[in-house]
Amino acid sequence: DDPRSLWSWMERSFVAPLGVSRTLRLNATGTDPKRACADYDEALTALGGIDLAVLGLGPNGHLGFNEPPSPASAPTRAVDLTPQSLASNRAYWGQDVPEQALTAGMNVILAARTTLLLVTGAHKREVLREVLNGPQTPNLPASLLAGERVTVLADRAALGLDEASDPDVGGSLPDVNVPDIIQRNTP
């Protein structure tokens, strides 16, 4: 229930405003983190897995908090956050941010039937380019989505299209209304 947790942010920004009544929370409050991760995976399996994973792209290519390097087989677990992730978190919550997090494993994320990857800001331009055009590598966990059922929604700044066009991501962009979001489907 710490207001700096991503769960608290999701509750305030998404779950409560939309009136979502059923959620599965990865929650270690009052229990051992390893047990909490195992309980989460067991509950998720009992529910039949994830139909839709909505993920943000971390500035270092992480998904959830699957920090680099995270192979496709990485389980749900506690992780140490990288300096880059800590700096990103400080921009939202000030200097006092947790140095560890619990994250659904890459194995859980990659098993989702559909994935929506949201990317905003020029500061994620290079990492998004690597995800879309580079090889699959545990050193860039989001690159492991390639070949999965994923839709990438990115703003013009993240795609480098705040200038005229960018041939690396498919050429010129037609006129787009606010918010400036384009969609790229990966088979």
PDB file of C-alpha atoms in Angstrom:
ATOM      1  CA  ASP A   1       0.000   0.000   0.000  1.00  0.00           C
ATOM      2  CA  ASP A   2       3.036   2.265  -0.217  1.00  0.00           C
ATOM      3  CA  PRO A   3       2.052   5.228  -2.436  1.00  0.00           C
ATOM      4  CA  ARG A   4       5.384   4.785  -4.276  1.00  0.00           C
ATOM      5  CA  SER A   5       4.495   1.286  -5.420  1.00  0.00           C
ATOM      6  CA  LEU A   6       3.386   0.701  -8.968  1.00  0.00           C
ATOM      7  CA  TRP A   7       0.331  -1.079  -7.591  1.00  0.00           C
ATOM      8  CA  SER A   8      -0.717   2.081  -5.750  1.00  0.00           C
ATOM      9  CA  TRP A   9      -0.185   4.086  -8.919  1.00  0.00           C
ATOM     10  CA  MET A  10      -2.276   1.568 -10.927  1.00  0.00           C
ATOM     11  CA  GLU A  11      -5.008   1.691  -8.292  1.00  0.00           C
ATOM     12  CA  ARG A  12      -5.170   5.505  -8.381  1.00  0.00           C
ATOM     13  CA  SER A  13      -4.757   5.912 -12.143  1.00  0.00           C
ATOM     14  CA  PHE A  14      -6.509   2.929 -13.682  1.00  0.00           C
ATOM     15  CA  VAL A  15      -8.254   0.412 -11.436  1.00  0.00           C
ATOM     16  CA  ALA A  16     -10.361   2.790  -9.308  1.00  0.00           C
ATOM     17  CA  PRO A  17     -11.287   5.306 -12.053  1.00  0.00           C
ATOM     18  CA  LEU A  18     -12.413   2.521 -14.398  1.00  0.00           C
ATOM     19  CA  GLY A  19     -14.191   0.595 -11.659  1.00  0.00           C
ATOM     20  CA  VAL A  20     -12.187  -2.576 -12.250  1.00  0.00           C
ATOM     21  CA  SER A  21     -13.488  -5.057  -9.708  1.00  0.00           C
ATOM     22  CA  ARG A  22     -11.180  -8.056 -10.203  1.00  0.00           C
ATOM     23  CA  THR A  23      -7.423  -7.840 -10.079  1.00  0.00           C
ATOM     24  CA  LEU A  24      -4.627 -10.234  -9.236  1.00  0.00           C
ATOM     25  CA  ARG A  25      -2.013  -8.420  -7.224  1.00  0.00           C
ATOM     26  CA  LEU A  26       1.569  -9.517  -6.697  1.00  0.00           C
ATOM     27  CA  ASN A  27       1.649  -8.601  -3.033  1.00  0.00           C
ATOM     28  CA  ALA A  28       4.268  -9.539  -0.442  1.00  0.00           C
ATOM     29  CA  THR A  29       2.731  -7.578   2.423  1.00  0.00           C
ATOM     30  CA  GLY A  30       2.914  -9.789   5.501  1.00  0.00           C
ATOM     31  CA  THR A  31       4.573 -12.718   3.756  1.00  0.00           C
ATOM     32  CA  ASP A  32       7.910 -13.867   2.387  1.00  0.00           C
ATOM     33  CA  PRO A  33       8.527 -12.409  -1.111  1.00  0.00           C
ATOM     34  CA  LYS A  34       9.375 -15.857  -2.548  1.00  0.00           C
ATOM     35  CA  ARG A  35       6.083 -17.211  -1.202  1.00  0.00           C
ATOM     36  CA  ALA A  36       4.205 -14.199  -2.605  1.00  0.00           C
ATOM     37  CA  CYS A  37       5.715 -14.801  -6.053  1.00  0.00           C
ATOM     38  CA  ALA A  38       4.815 -18.506  -5.941  1.00  0.00           C
ATOM     39  CA  ASP A  39       1.270 -17.683  -4.776  1.00  0.00           C
ATOM     40  CA  TYR A  40       0.883 -15.171  -7.624  1.00  0.00           C
ATOM     41  CA  ASP A  41       2.020 -17.680 -10.238  1.00  0.00           C
ATOM     42  CA  GLU A  42      -0.280 -20.372  -8.821  1.00  0.00           C
ATOM     43  CA  ALA A  43      -3.277 -18.015  -8.799  1.00  0.00           C
ATOM     44  CA  LEU A  44      -2.495 -16.834 -12.324  1.00  0.00           C
ATOM     45  CA  THR A  45      -2.287 -20.416 -13.563  1.00  0.00           C
ATOM     46  CA  ALA A  46      -5.599 -21.244 -11.879  1.00  0.00           C
ATOM     47  CA  LEU A  47      -7.196 -18.271 -13.681  1.00  0.00           C
ATOM     48  CA  GLY A  48      -5.888 -19.450 -17.052  1.00  0.00           C
ATOM     49  CA  GLY A  49      -3.072 -16.941 -17.530  1.00  0.00           C
ATOM     50  CA  ILE A  50      -3.082 -13.398 -18.851  1.00  0.00           C
ATOM     51  CA  ASP A  51      -5.390 -12.411 -21.693  1.00  0.00           C
ATOM     52  CA  LEU A  52      -4.022  -8.876 -22.057  1.00  0.00           C
ATOM     53  CA  ALA A  53      -0.728  -7.594 -20.659  1.00  0.00           C
ATOM     54  CA  VAL A  54      -0.477  -3.801 -20.664  1.00  0.00           C
ATOM     55  CA  LEU A  55       3.147  -2.849 -20.205  1.00  0.00           C
ATOM     56  CA  GLY A  56       5.300   0.226 -20.314  1.00  0.00           C
ATOM     57  CA  LEU A  57       8.757   0.161 -21.832  1.00  0.00           C
ATOM     58  CA  GLY A  58      11.413   0.883 -19.249  1.00  0.00           C
ATOM     59  CA  PRO A  59      14.191   3.295 -20.183  1.00  0.00           C
ATOM     60  CA  ASN A  60      16.672   0.395 -20.166  1.00  0.00           C
ATOM     61  CA  GLY A  61      14.317  -1.959 -22.035  1.00  0.00           C
ATOM     62  CA  HIS A  62      12.832  -3.606 -18.960  1.00  0.00           C
ATOM     63  CA  LEU A  63       9.280  -4.974 -18.841  1.00  0.00           C
ATOM     64  CA  GLY A  64       7.613  -4.918 -15.467  1.00  0.00           C
ATOM     65  CA  PHE A  65      10.807  -4.817 -13.473  1.00  0.00           C
ATOM     66  CA  ASN A  66      12.498  -7.570 -15.438  1.00  0.00           C
ATOM     67  CA  GLU A  67      15.780  -5.675 -15.444  1.00  0.00           C
ATOM     68  CA  PRO A  68      18.525  -6.491 -17.947  1.00  0.00           C
ATOM     69  CA  PRO A  69      19.591  -9.208 -18.297  1.00  0.00           C
ATOM     70  CA  SER A  70      16.315 -11.127 -18.039  1.00  0.00           C
ATOM     71  CA  PRO A  71      15.946 -14.240 -20.193  1.00  0.00           C
ATOM     72  CA  ALA A  72      12.574 -15.419 -21.479  1.00  0.00           C
ATOM     73  CA  SER A  73      12.554 -18.059 -18.744  1.00  0.00           C
ATOM     74  CA  ALA A  74      12.994 -15.538 -15.888  1.00  0.00           C
ATOM     75  CA  PRO A  75      10.410 -16.365 -13.194  1.00  0.00           C
ATOM     76  CA  THR A  76       8.249 -14.120 -11.030  1.00  0.00           C
ATOM     77  CA  ARG A  77      10.660 -12.872  -8.406  1.00  0.00           C
ATOM     78  CA  ALA A  78      12.190 -10.081  -6.333  1.00  0.00           C
ATOM     79  CA  VAL A  79      14.727  -8.044  -8.284  1.00  0.00           C
ATOM     80  CA  ASP A  80      17.319  -5.391  -7.542  1.00  0.00           C
ATOM     81  CA  LEU A  81      16.523  -2.268  -9.540  1.00  0.00           C
ATOM     82  CA  THR A  82      19.190  -0.867 -11.843  1.00  0.00           C
ATOM     83  CA  PRO A  83      20.541   2.649 -11.360  1.00  0.00           C
ATOM     84  CA  GLN A  84      18.612   3.710 -14.484  1.00  0.00           C
ATOM     85  CA  SER A  85      15.318   2.383 -13.081  1.00  0.00           C
ATOM     86  CA  LEU A  86      16.002   4.005  -9.714  1.00  0.00           C
ATOM     87  CA  ALA A  87      16.603   7.357 -11.434  1.00  0.00           C
ATOM     88  CA  SER A  88      13.384   6.968 -13.410  1.00  0.00           C
ATOM     89  CA  ASN A  89      11.446   6.139 -10.232  1.00  0.00           C
ATOM     90  CA  ARG A  90      12.892   9.167  -8.448  1.00  0.00           C
ATOM     91  CA  ALA A  91      11.382  11.388 -11.149  1.00  0.00           C
ATOM     92  CA  TYR A  92       7.935  10.167  -9.999  1.00  0.00           C
ATOM     93  CA  TRP A  93       8.370   9.658  -6.253  1.00  0.00           C
ATOM     94  CA  GLY A  94      11.328  11.727  -5.058  1.00  0.00           C
ATOM     95  CA  GLN A  95      14.629  10.535  -3.665  1.00  0.00           C
ATOM     96  CA  ASP A  96      13.342   7.860  -1.280  1.00  0.00           C
ATOM     97  CA  VAL A  97      12.495   4.985  -3.624  1.00  0.00           C
ATOM     98  CA  PRO A  98      12.700   1.235  -2.991  1.00  0.00           C
ATOM     99  CA  GLU A  99      15.791  -0.428  -4.430  1.00  0.00           C
ATOM    100  CA  GLN A 100      14.012  -3.743  -4.970  1.00  0.00           C
ATOM    101  CA  ALA A 101      10.730  -4.729  -6.559  1.00  0.00           C
ATOM    102  CA  LEU A 102       8.602  -7.790  -7.188  1.00  0.00           C
ATOM    103  CA  THR A 103       7.876  -8.490 -10.832  1.00  0.00           C
ATOM    104  CA  ALA A 104       5.870 -10.946 -12.849  1.00  0.00           C
ATOM    105  CA  GLY A 105       8.473 -13.020 -14.647  1.00  0.00           C
ATOM    106  CA  MET A 106       9.316 -12.793 -18.313  1.00  0.00           C
ATOM    107  CA  ASN A 107       7.869 -16.294 -18.582  1.00  0.00           C
ATOM    108  CA  VAL A 108       4.517 -14.901 -17.365  1.00  0.00           C
ATOM    109  CA  ILE A 109       4.640 -11.795 -19.566  1.00  0.00           C
ATOM    110  CA  LEU A 110       5.604 -13.701 -22.718  1.00  0.00           C
ATOM    111  CA  ALA A 111       2.770 -16.172 -22.134  1.00  0.00           C
ATOM    112  CA  ALA A 112       0.132 -13.403 -22.335  1.00  0.00           C
ATOM    113  CA  ARG A 113      -2.259 -13.963 -25.213  1.00  0.00           C
ATOM    114  CA  THR A 114      -2.024 -10.301 -26.264  1.00  0.00           C
ATOM    115  CA  THR A 115       0.409  -7.589 -25.200  1.00  0.00           C
ATOM    116  CA  LEU A 116       0.069  -3.836 -25.424  1.00  0.00           C
ATOM    117  CA  LEU A 117       3.393  -2.016 -25.087  1.00  0.00           C
ATOM    118  CA  LEU A 118       3.054   1.709 -24.292  1.00  0.00           C
ATOM    119  CA  VAL A 119       5.973   4.032 -24.975  1.00  0.00           C
ATOM    120  CA  THR A 120       6.131   7.787 -24.412  1.00  0.00           C
ATOM    121  CA  GLY A 121       8.845  10.374 -24.546  1.00  0.00           C
ATOM    122  CA  ALA A 122      11.956  11.190 -26.531  1.00  0.00           C
ATOM    123  CA  HIS A 123      14.089   9.689 -23.740  1.00  0.00           C
ATOM    124  CA  LYS A 124      12.844   6.242 -24.834  1.00  0.00           C
ATOM    125  CA  ARG A 125      13.498   6.790 -28.559  1.00  0.00           C
ATOM    126  CA  GLU A 126      16.746   4.818 -28.757  1.00  0.00           C
ATOM    127  CA  VAL A 127      15.606   1.917 -26.600  1.00  0.00           C
ATOM    128  CA  LEU A 128      12.366   1.634 -28.613  1.00  0.00           C
ATOM    129  CA  ARG A 129      14.372   1.624 -31.838  1.00  0.00           C
ATOM    130  CA  GLU A 130      16.495  -1.216 -30.455  1.00  0.00           C
ATOM    131  CA  VAL A 131      13.370  -3.137 -29.383  1.00  0.00           C
ATOM    132  CA  LEU A 132      11.720  -2.750 -32.800  1.00  0.00           C
ATOM    133  CA  ASN A 133      14.778  -3.268 -34.995  1.00  0.00           C
ATOM    134  CA  GLY A 134      17.437  -5.069 -33.012  1.00  0.00           C
ATOM    135  CA  PRO A 135      18.030  -8.694 -32.165  1.00  0.00           C
ATOM    136  CA  GLN A 136      16.212 -10.467 -29.359  1.00  0.00           C
ATOM    137  CA  THR A 137      18.416 -10.440 -26.281  1.00  0.00           C
ATOM    138  CA  PRO A 138      18.012 -10.822 -22.512  1.00  0.00           C
ATOM    139  CA  ASN A 139      20.057  -7.624 -22.253  1.00  0.00           C
ATOM    140  CA  LEU A 140      17.013  -5.813 -23.682  1.00  0.00           C
ATOM    141  CA  PRO A 141      14.083  -7.738 -22.163  1.00  0.00           C
ATOM    142  CA  ALA A 142      11.420  -5.942 -24.242  1.00  0.00           C
ATOM    143  CA  SER A 143      13.095  -7.255 -27.414  1.00  0.00           C
ATOM    144  CA  LEU A 144      11.899 -10.729 -26.386  1.00  0.00           C
ATOM    145  CA  LEU A 145       8.367  -9.624 -27.335  1.00  0.00           C
ATOM    146  CA  ALA A 146       9.325  -9.842 -31.016  1.00  0.00           C
ATOM    147  CA  GLY A 147       7.287 -12.539 -32.677  1.00  0.00           C
ATOM    148  CA  GLU A 148       4.703 -12.468 -29.898  1.00  0.00           C
ATOM    149  CA  ARG A 149       1.225 -10.974 -30.256  1.00  0.00           C
ATOM    150  CA  VAL A 150       2.119  -7.400 -29.402  1.00  0.00           C
ATOM    151  CA  THR A 151       0.799  -3.982 -30.306  1.00  0.00           C
ATOM    152  CA  VAL A 152       3.140  -1.070 -29.752  1.00  0.00           C
ATOM    153  CA  LEU A 153       1.561   2.294 -29.024  1.00  0.00           C
ATOM    154  CA  ALA A 154       4.139   5.053 -29.061  1.00  0.00           C
ATOM    155  CA  ASP A 155       3.929   8.798 -29.163  1.00  0.00           C
ATOM    156  CA  ARG A 156       5.675  10.785 -31.889  1.00  0.00           C
ATOM    157  CA  ALA A 157       8.549  11.739 -29.593  1.00  0.00           C
ATOM    158  CA  ALA A 158       9.358   8.109 -28.738  1.00  0.00           C
ATOM    159  CA  LEU A 159       9.315   7.181 -32.416  1.00  0.00           C
ATOM    160  CA  GLY A 160      11.451  10.125 -33.441  1.00  0.00           C
ATOM    161  CA  LEU A 161       8.609  11.406 -35.579  1.00  0.00           C
ATOM    162  CA  ASP A 162       8.456  14.777 -33.957  1.00  0.00           C
ATOM    163  CA  GLU A 163      10.622  15.619 -36.952  1.00  0.00           C
ATOM    164  CA  ALA A 164       9.478  14.970 -40.558  1.00  0.00           C
ATOM    165  CA  SER A 165       9.809  11.184 -40.817  1.00  0.00           C
ATOM    166  CA  ASP A 166      11.979   8.284 -39.815  1.00  0.00           C
ATOM    167  CA  PRO A 167      12.695   5.486 -42.307  1.00  0.00           C
ATOM    168  CA  ASP A 168      13.866   3.171 -39.516  1.00  0.00           C
ATOM    169  CA  VAL A 169      10.305   2.818 -38.223  1.00  0.00           C
ATOM    170  CA  GLY A 170       8.355   2.735 -41.444  1.00  0.00           C
ATOM    171  CA  GLY A 171       8.677   6.075 -43.218  1.00  0.00           C
ATOM    172  CA  SER A 172       6.487   9.101 -42.951  1.00  0.00           C
ATOM    173  CA  LEU A 173       3.560   9.286 -40.608  1.00  0.00           C
ATOM    174  CA  PRO A 174       0.152  10.416 -41.812  1.00  0.00           C
ATOM    175  CA  ASP A 175      -1.587  13.220 -39.946  1.00  0.00           C
ATOM    176  CA  VAL A 176      -2.549  12.012 -36.481  1.00  0.00           C
ATOM    177  CA  ASN A 177      -4.903  13.765 -34.103  1.00  0.00           C
ATOM    178  CA  VAL A 178      -4.166  14.380 -30.430  1.00  0.00           C
ATOM    179  CA  PRO A 179      -2.987  12.339 -28.703  1.00  0.00           C
ATOM    180  CA  ASP A 180      -0.306  11.667 -31.303  1.00  0.00           C
ATOM    181  CA  ILE A 181      -0.168   7.903 -31.067  1.00  0.00           C
ATOM    182  CA  ILE A 182       0.558   5.439 -33.812  1.00  0.00           C
ATOM    183  CA  GLN A 183       0.046   1.724 -33.744  1.00  0.00           C
ATOM    184  CA  ARG A 184       2.397  -0.887 -35.086  1.00  0.00           C
ATOM    185  CA  ASN A 185       1.289  -4.523 -35.018  1.00  0.00           C
ATOM    186  CA  THR A 186       3.865  -7.274 -34.931  1.00  0.00           C
ATOM    187  CA  PRO A 187       2.579 -10.634 -36.223  1.00  0.00           C
TER     188      PRO A 187
END
